[in-house]
PDB file of C-alpha atoms and ligand atoms in Angstrom:
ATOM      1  CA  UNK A   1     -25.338 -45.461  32.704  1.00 96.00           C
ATOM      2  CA  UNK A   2     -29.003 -44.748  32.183  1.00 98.00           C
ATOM      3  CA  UNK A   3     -30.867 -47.480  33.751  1.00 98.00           C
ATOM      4  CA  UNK A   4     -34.479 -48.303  34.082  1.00 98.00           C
ATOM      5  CA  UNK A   5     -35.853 -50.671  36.450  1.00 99.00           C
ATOM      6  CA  UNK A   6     -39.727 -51.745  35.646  1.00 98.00           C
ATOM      7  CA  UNK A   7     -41.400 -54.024  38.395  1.00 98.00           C
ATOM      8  CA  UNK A   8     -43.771 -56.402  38.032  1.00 98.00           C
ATOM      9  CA  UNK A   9     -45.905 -55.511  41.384  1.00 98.00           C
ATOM     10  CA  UNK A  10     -46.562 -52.400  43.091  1.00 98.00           C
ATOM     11  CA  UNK A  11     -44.324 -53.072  46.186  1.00 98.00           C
ATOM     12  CA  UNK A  12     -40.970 -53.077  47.186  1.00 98.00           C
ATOM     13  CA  UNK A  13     -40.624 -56.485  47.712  1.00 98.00           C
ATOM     14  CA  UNK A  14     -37.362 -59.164  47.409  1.00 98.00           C
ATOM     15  CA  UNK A  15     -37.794 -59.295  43.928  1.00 98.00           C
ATOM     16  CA  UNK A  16     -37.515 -55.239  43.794  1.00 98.00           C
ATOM     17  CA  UNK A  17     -34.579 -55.413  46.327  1.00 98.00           C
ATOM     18  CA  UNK A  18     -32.753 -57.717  44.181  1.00 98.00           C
ATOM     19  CA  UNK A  19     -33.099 -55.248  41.406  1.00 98.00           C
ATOM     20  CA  UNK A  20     -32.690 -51.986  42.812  1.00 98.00           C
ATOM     21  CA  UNK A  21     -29.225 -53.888  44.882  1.00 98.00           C
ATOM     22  CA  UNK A  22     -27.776 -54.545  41.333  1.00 98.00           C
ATOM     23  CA  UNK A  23     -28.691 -50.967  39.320  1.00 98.00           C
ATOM     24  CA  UNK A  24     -26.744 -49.626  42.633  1.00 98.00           C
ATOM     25  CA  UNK A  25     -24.023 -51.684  41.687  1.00 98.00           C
ATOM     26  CA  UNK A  26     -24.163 -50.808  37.692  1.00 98.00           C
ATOM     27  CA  UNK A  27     -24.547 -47.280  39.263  1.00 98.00           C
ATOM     28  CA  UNK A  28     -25.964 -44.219  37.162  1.00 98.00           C
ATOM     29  CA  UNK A  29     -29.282 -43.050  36.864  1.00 98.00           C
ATOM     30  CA  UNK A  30     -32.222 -45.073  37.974  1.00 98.00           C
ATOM     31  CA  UNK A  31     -35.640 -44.553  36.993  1.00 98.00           C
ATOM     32  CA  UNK A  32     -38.153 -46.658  38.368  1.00 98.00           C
ATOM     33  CA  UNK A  33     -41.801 -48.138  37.390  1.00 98.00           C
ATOM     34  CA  UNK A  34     -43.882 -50.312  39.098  1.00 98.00           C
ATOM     35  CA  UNK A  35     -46.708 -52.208  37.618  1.00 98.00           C
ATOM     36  CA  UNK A  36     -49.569 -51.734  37.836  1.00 98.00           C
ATOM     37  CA  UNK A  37     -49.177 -48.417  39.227  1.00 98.00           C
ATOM     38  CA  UNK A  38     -47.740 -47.243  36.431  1.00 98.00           C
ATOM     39  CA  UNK A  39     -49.177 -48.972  33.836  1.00 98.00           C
ATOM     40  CA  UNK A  40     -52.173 -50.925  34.380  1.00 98.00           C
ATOM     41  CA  UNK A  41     -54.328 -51.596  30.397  1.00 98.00           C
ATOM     42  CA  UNK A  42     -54.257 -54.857  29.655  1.00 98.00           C
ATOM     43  CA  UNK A  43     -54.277 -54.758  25.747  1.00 98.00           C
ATOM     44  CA  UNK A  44     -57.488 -55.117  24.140  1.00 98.00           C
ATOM     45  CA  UNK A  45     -56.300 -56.694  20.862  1.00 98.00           C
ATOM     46  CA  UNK A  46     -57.637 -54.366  18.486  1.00 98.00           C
ATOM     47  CA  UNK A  47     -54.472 -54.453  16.319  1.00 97.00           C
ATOM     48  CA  UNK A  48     -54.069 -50.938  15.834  1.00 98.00           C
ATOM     49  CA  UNK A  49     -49.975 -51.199  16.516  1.00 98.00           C
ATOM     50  CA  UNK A  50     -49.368 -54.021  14.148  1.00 97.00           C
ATOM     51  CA  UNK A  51     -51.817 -52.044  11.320  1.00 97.00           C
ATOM     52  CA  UNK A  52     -50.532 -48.599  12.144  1.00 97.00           C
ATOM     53  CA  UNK A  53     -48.138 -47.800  15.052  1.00 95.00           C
ATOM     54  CA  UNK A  54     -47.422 -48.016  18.439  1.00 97.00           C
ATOM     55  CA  UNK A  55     -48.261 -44.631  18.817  1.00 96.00           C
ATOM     56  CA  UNK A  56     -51.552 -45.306  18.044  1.00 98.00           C
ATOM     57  CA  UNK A  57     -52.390 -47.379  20.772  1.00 98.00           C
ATOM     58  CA  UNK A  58     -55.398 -47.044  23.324  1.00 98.00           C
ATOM     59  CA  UNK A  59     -52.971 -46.922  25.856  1.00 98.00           C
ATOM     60  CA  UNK A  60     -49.980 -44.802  24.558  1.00 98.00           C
ATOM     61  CA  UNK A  61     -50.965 -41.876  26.862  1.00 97.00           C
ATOM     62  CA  UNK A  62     -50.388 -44.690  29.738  1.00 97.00           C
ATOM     63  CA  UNK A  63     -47.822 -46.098  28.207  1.00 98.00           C
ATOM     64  CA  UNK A  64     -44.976 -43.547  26.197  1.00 98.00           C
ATOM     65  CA  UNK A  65     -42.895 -42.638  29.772  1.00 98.00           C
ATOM     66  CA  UNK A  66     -42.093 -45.941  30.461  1.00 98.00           C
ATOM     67  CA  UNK A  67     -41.603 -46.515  26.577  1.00 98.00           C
ATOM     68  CA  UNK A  68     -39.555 -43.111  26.148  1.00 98.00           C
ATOM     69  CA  UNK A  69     -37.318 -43.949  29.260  1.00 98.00           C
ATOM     70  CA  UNK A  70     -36.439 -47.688  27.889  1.00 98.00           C
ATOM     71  CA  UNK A  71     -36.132 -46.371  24.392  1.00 98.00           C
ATOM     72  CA  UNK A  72     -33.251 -43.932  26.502  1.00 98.00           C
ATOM     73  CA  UNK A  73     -31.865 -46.444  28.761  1.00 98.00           C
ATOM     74  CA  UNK A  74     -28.876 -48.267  28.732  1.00 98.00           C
ATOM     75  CA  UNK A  75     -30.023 -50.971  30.976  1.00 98.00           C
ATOM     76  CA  UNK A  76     -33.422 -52.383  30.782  1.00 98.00           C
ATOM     77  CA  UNK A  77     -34.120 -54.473  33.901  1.00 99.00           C
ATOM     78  CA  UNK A  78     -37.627 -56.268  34.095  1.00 99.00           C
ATOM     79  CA  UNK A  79     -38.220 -57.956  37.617  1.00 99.00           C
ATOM     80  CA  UNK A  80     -41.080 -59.849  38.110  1.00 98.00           C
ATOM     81  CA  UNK A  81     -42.092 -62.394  41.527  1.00 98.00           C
ATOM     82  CA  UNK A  82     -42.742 -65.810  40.359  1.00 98.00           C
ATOM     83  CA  UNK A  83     -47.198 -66.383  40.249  1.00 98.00           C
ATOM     84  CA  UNK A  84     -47.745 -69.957  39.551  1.00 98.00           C
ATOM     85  CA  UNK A  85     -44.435 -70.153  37.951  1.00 98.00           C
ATOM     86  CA  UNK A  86     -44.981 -67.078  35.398  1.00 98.00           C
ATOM     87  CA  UNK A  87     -44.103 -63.377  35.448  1.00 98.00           C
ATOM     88  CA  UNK A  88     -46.705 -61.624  37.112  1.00 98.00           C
ATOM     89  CA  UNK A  89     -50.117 -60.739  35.359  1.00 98.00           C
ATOM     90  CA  UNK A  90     -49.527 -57.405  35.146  1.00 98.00           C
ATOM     91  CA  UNK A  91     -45.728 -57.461  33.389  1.00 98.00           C
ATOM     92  CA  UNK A  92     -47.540 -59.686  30.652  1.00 98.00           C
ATOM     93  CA  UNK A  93     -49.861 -57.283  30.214  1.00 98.00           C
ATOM     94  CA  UNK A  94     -47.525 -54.282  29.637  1.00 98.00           C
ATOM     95  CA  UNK A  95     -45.214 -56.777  27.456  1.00 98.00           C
ATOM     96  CA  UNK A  96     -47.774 -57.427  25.381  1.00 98.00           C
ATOM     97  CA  UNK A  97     -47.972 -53.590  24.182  1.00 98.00           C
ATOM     98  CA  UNK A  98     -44.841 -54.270  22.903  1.00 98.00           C
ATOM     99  CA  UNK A  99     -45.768 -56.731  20.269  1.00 98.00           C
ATOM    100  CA  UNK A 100     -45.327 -54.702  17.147  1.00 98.00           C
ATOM    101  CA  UNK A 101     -41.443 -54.151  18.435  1.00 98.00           C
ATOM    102  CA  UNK A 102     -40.932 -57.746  17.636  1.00 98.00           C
ATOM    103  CA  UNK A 103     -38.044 -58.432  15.001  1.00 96.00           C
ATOM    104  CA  UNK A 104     -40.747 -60.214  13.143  1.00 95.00           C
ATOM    105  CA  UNK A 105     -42.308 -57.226  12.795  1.00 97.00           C
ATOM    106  CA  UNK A 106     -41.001 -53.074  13.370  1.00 98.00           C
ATOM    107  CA  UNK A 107     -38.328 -53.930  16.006  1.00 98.00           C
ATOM    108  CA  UNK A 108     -36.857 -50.414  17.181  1.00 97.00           C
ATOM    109  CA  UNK A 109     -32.777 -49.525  16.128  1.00 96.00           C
ATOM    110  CA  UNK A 110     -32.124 -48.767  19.763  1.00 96.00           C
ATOM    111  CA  UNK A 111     -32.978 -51.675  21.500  1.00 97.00           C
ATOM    112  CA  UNK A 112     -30.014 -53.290  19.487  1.00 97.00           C
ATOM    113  CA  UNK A 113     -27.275 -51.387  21.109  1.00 96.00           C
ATOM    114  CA  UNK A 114     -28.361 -52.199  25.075  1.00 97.00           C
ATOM    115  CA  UNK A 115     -28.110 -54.659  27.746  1.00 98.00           C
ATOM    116  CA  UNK A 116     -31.440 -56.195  29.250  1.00 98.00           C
ATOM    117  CA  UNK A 117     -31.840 -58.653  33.008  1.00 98.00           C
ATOM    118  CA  UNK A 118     -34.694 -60.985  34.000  1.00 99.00           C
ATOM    119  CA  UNK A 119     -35.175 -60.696  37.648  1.00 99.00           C
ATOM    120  CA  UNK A 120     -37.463 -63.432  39.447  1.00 98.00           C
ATOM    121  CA  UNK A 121     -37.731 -64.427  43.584  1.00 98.00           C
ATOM    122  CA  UNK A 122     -39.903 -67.052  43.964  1.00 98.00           C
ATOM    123  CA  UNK A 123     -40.428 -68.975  47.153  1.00 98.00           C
ATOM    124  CA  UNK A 124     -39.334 -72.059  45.955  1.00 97.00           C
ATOM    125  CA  UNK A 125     -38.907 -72.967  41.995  1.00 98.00           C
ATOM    126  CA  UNK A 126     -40.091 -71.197  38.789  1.00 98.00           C
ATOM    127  CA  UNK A 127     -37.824 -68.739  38.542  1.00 98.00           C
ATOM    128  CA  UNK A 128     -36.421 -69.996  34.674  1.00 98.00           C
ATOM    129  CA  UNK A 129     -39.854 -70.124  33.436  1.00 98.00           C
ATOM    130  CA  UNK A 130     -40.798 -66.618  34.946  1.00 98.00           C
ATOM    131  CA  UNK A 131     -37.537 -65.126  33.510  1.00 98.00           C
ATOM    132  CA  UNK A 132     -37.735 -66.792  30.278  1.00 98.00           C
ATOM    133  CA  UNK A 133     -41.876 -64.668  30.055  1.00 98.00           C
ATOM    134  CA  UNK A 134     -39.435 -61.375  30.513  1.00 98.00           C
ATOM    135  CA  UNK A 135     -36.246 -62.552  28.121  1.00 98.00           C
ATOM    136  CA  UNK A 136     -38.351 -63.741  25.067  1.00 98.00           C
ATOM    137  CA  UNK A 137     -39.848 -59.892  24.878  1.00 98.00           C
ATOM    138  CA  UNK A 138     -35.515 -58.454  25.596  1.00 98.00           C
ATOM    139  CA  UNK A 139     -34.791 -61.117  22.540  1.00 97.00           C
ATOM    140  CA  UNK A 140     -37.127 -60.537  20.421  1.00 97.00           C
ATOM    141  CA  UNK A 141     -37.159 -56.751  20.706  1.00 98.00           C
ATOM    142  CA  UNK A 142     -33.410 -57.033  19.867  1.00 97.00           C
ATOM    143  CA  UNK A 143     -31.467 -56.832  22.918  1.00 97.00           C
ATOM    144  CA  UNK A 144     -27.692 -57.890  22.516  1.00 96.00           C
ATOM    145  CA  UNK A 145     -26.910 -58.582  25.791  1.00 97.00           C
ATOM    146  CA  UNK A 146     -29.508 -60.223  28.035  1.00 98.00           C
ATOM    147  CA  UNK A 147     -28.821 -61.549  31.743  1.00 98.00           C
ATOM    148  CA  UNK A 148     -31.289 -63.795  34.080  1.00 98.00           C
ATOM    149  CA  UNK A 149     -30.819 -63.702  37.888  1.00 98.00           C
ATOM    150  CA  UNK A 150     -33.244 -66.109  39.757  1.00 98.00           C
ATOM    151  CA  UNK A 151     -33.519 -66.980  43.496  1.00 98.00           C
ATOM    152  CA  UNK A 152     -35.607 -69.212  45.653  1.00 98.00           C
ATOM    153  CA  UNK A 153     -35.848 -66.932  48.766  1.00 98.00           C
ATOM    154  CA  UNK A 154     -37.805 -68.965  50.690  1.00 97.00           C
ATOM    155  CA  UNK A 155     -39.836 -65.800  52.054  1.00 97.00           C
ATOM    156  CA  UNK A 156     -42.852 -64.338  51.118  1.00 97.00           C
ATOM    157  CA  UNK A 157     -41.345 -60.643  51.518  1.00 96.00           C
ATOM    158  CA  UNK A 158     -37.241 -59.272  51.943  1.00 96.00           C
ATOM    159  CA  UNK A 159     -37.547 -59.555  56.283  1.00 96.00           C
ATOM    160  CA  UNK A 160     -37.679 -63.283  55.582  1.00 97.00           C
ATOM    161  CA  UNK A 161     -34.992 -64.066  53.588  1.00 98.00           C
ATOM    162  CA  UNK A 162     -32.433 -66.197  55.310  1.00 98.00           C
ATOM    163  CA  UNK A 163     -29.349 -65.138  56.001  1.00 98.00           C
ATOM    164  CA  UNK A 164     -27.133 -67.507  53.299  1.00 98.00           C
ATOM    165  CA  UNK A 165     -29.321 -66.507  50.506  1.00 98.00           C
ATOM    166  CA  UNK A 166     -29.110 -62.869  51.022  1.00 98.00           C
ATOM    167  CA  UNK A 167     -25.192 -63.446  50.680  1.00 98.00           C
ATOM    168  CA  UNK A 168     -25.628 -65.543  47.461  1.00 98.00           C
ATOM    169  CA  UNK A 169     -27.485 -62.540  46.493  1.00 98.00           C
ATOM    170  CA  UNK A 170     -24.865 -60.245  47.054  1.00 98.00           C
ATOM    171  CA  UNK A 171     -22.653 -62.099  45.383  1.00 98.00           C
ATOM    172  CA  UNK A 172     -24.514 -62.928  42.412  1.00 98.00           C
ATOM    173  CA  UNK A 173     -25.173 -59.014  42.045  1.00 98.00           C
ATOM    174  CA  UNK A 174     -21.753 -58.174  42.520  1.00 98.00           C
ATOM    175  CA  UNK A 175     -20.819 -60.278  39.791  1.00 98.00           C
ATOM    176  CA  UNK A 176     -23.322 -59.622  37.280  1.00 98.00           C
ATOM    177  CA  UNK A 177     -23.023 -55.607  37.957  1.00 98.00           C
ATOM    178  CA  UNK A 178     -19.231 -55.704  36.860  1.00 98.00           C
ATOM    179  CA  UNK A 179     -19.769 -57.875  33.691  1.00 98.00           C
ATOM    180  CA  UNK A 180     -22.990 -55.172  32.974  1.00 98.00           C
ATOM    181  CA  UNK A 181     -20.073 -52.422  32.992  1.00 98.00           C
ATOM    182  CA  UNK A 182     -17.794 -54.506  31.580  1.00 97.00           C
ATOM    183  CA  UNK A 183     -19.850 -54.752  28.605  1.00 96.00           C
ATOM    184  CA  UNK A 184     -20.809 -51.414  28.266  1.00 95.00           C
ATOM    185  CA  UNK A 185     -22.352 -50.599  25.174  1.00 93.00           C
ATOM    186  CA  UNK A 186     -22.726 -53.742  23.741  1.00 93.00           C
ATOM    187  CA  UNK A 187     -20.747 -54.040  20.789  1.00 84.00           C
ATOM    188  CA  UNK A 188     -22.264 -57.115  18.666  1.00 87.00           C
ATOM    189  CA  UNK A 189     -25.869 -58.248  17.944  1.00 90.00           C
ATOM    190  CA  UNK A 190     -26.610 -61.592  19.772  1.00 92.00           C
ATOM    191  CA  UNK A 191     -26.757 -65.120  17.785  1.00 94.00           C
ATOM    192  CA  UNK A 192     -30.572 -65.240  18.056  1.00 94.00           C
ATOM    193  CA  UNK A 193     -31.025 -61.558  17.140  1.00 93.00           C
ATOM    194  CA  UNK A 194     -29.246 -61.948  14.000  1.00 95.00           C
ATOM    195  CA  UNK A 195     -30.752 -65.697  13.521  1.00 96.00           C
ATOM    196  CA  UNK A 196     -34.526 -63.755  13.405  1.00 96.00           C
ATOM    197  CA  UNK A 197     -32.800 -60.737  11.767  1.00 97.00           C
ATOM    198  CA  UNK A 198     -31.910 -62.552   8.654  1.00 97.00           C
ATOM    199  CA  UNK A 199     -34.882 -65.303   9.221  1.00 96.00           C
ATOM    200  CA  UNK A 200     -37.159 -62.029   9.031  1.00 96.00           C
ATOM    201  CA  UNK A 201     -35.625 -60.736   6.113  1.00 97.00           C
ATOM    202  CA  UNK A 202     -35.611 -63.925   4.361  1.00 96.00           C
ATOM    203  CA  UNK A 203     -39.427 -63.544   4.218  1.00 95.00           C
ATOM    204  CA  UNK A 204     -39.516 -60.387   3.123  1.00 95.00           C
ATOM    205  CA  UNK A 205     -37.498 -60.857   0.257  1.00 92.00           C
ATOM    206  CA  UNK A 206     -39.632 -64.044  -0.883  1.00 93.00           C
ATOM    207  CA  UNK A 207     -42.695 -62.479  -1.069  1.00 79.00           C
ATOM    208  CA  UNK A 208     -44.038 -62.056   2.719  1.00 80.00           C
ATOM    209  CA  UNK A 209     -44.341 -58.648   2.015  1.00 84.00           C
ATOM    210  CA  UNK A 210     -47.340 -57.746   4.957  1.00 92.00           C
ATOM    211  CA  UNK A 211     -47.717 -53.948   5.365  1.00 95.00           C
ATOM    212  CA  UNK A 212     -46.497 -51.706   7.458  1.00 97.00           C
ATOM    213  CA  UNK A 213     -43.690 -54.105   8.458  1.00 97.00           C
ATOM    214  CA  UNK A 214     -42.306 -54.631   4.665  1.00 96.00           C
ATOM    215  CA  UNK A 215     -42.008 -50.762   3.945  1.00 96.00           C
ATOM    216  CA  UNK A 216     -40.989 -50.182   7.709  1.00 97.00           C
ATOM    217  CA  UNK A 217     -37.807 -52.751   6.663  1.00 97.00           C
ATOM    218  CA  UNK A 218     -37.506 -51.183   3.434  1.00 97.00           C
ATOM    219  CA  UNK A 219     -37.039 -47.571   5.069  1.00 97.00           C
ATOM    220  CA  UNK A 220     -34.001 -48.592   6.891  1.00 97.00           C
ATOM    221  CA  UNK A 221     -32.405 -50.277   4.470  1.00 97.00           C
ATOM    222  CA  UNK A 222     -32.439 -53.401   5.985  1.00 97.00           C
ATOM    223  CA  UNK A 223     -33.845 -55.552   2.889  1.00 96.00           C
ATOM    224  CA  UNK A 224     -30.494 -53.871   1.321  1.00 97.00           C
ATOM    225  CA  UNK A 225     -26.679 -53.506   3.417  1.00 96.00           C
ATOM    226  CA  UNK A 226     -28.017 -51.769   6.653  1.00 97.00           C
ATOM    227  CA  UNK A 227     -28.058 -53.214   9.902  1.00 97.00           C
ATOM    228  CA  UNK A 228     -30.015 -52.353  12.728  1.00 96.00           C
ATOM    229  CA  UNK A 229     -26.862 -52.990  15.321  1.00 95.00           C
ATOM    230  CA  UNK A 230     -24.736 -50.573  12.721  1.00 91.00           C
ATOM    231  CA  UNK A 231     -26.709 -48.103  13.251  1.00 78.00           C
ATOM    232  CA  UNK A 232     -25.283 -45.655  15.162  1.00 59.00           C
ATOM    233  CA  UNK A 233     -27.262 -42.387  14.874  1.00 47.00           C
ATOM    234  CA  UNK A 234     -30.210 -41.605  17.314  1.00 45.00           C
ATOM    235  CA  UNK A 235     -29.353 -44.595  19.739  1.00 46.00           C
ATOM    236  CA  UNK A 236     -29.172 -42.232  22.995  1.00 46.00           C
ATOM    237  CA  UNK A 237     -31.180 -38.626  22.613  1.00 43.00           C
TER     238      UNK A 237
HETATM  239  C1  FMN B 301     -50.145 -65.389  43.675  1.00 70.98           C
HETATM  240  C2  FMN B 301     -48.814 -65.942  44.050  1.00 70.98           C
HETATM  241  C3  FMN B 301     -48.288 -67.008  43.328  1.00 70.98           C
HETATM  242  C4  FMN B 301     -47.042 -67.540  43.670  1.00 70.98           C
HETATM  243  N1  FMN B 301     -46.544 -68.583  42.929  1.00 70.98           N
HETATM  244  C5  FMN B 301     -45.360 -69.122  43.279  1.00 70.98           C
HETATM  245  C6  FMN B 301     -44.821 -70.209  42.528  1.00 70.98           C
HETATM  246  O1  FMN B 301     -45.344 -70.655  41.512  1.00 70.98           O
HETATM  247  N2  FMN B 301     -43.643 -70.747  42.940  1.00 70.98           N
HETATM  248  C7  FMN B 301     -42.995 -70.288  44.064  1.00 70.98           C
HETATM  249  O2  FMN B 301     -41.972 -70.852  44.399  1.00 70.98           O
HETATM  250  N3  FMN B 301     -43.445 -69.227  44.739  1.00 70.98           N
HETATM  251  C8  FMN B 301     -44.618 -68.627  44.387  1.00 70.98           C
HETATM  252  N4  FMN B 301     -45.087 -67.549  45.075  1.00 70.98           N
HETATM  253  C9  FMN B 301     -44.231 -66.924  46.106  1.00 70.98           C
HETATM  254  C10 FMN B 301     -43.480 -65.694  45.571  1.00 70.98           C
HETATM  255  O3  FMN B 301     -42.999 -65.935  44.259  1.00 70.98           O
HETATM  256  C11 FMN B 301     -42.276 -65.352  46.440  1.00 70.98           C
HETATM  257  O4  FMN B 301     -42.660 -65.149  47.750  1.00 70.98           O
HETATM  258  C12 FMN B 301     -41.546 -64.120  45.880  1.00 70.98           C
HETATM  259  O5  FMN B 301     -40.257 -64.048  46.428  1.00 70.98           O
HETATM  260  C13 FMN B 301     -42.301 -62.847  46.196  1.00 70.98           C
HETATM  261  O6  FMN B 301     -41.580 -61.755  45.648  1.00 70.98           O
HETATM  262  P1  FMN B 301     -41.863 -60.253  46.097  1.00 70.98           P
HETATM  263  O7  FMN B 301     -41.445 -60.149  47.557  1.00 70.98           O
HETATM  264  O8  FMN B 301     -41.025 -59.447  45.197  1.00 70.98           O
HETATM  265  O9  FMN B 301     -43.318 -59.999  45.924  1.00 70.98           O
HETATM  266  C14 FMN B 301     -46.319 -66.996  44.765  1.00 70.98           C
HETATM  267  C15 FMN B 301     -46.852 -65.921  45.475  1.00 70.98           C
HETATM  268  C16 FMN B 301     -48.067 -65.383  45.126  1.00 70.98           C
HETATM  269  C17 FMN B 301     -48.608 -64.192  45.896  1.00 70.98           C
END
């Protein structure tokens, strides 16, 4: 399995640990980011994705190696400490590049056919709030299959973690890596992802018709009998 691991601070601390222990688990190949070393614009709102493309952006030079390795991966996994009960700063700030992927607006065919976790340590609470930051981007981009591990470490790095939790971790990874496998490739959209699908499409069809979204729909097919999660061709180069 192709698997891509993007971290929401530079070092390799619990929250890392926790995600690099479960890719090992998934097992394939595991590329790596960490942010902001590799990726550090915050965007500037000038709109040029949601008028034109992603491609377009400021910061695409930055920005298309992580993009080309999740657009190949089978296994997106966004891990993020908990900072004052959010996702870090700097995983907003590459999330929000990703805006005009949105199903609202040109969400990409091959998000639909892979599997996505939310990874947060925190010290003590926050960890649903911090994973929900990461899980409304793996929703909305169109992400069947989306998992959330959280844990209250009680450390500030992976040396202090106490003994029982680093078991719990073990076993929560264990678990969650066979179900990843298990459910390898996703077969069906999720609930929600059709929900904004047809929500989306709704619009279009009663006169929302904003450009380039509309046409970008219209393209595909999907204002017609084509599906993004039937689409088969060009998921994997
Ligand atoms: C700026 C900052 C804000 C933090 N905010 C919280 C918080 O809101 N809740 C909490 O329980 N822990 C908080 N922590 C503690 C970290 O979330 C916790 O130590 C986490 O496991 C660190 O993960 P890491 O080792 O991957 O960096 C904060 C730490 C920092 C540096």
């Amino acid at each position: 399995m192709n698997i891509v691991i993007i971290s929401g601070q530079n070092h390799k601390g619990s929250t890392y640990l926790v995600a690099r222990e479960l890719a090992e688990k998934v097992g394939g190949e595991i590329t790596e980011f960490f942010l902001p070393r590799d990726f550090d614009e915050p965007c500037i709102g000038c709109w040029t994705c949601f008028r034109t493309e992603l491609s377009h952006c400021p910061h695409y030079g930055k920005l298309q190696k992580l993009t080309d390795t999740m657009d190949r991966a089978d296994l997106i996994i966004l891990a993020s400490p908990v900072y004052v009960f959010h996702a870090t700063g700097q995983m907003m700030s590459f999330l929000d590049h990703y805006g005009t992927r949105w199903m609202v607006h040109r969400p990409d065919e091959r998000m639909f056919h892979k599997q996505g976790v939310c990874i947060s340590t925190a010290a003590g609470g926050g960890m649903r709030s911090t994973n929900q930051d990461m899980y409304h981007s793996l929703m909305f981009w169109g992400l069947p299959k989306i998992y959330r591990l959280g844990f209250a470490v009680r450390a500030a790095g992976p040396k202090e973690i106490p003994e029982k939790i680093r078991q719990k971790i073990h076993r929560k990874t264990d678990a969650l890596a066979n179900k990843i496998r298990r459910n390898n490739p996703p077969s069906a959209p999720s609930l929600k992802a059709k929900f904004w699908f047809y929500a989306v499409r709704f619009a279009h069809m009663h006169s929302l018709n904003i450009e380039p979204d509309y046409s970008y729909w219209e393209e595909r097919g999907w204002h017609g009998k084509n599906r993004p999660w039937n689409t088969v061709s060009a998921i994997r180069d």
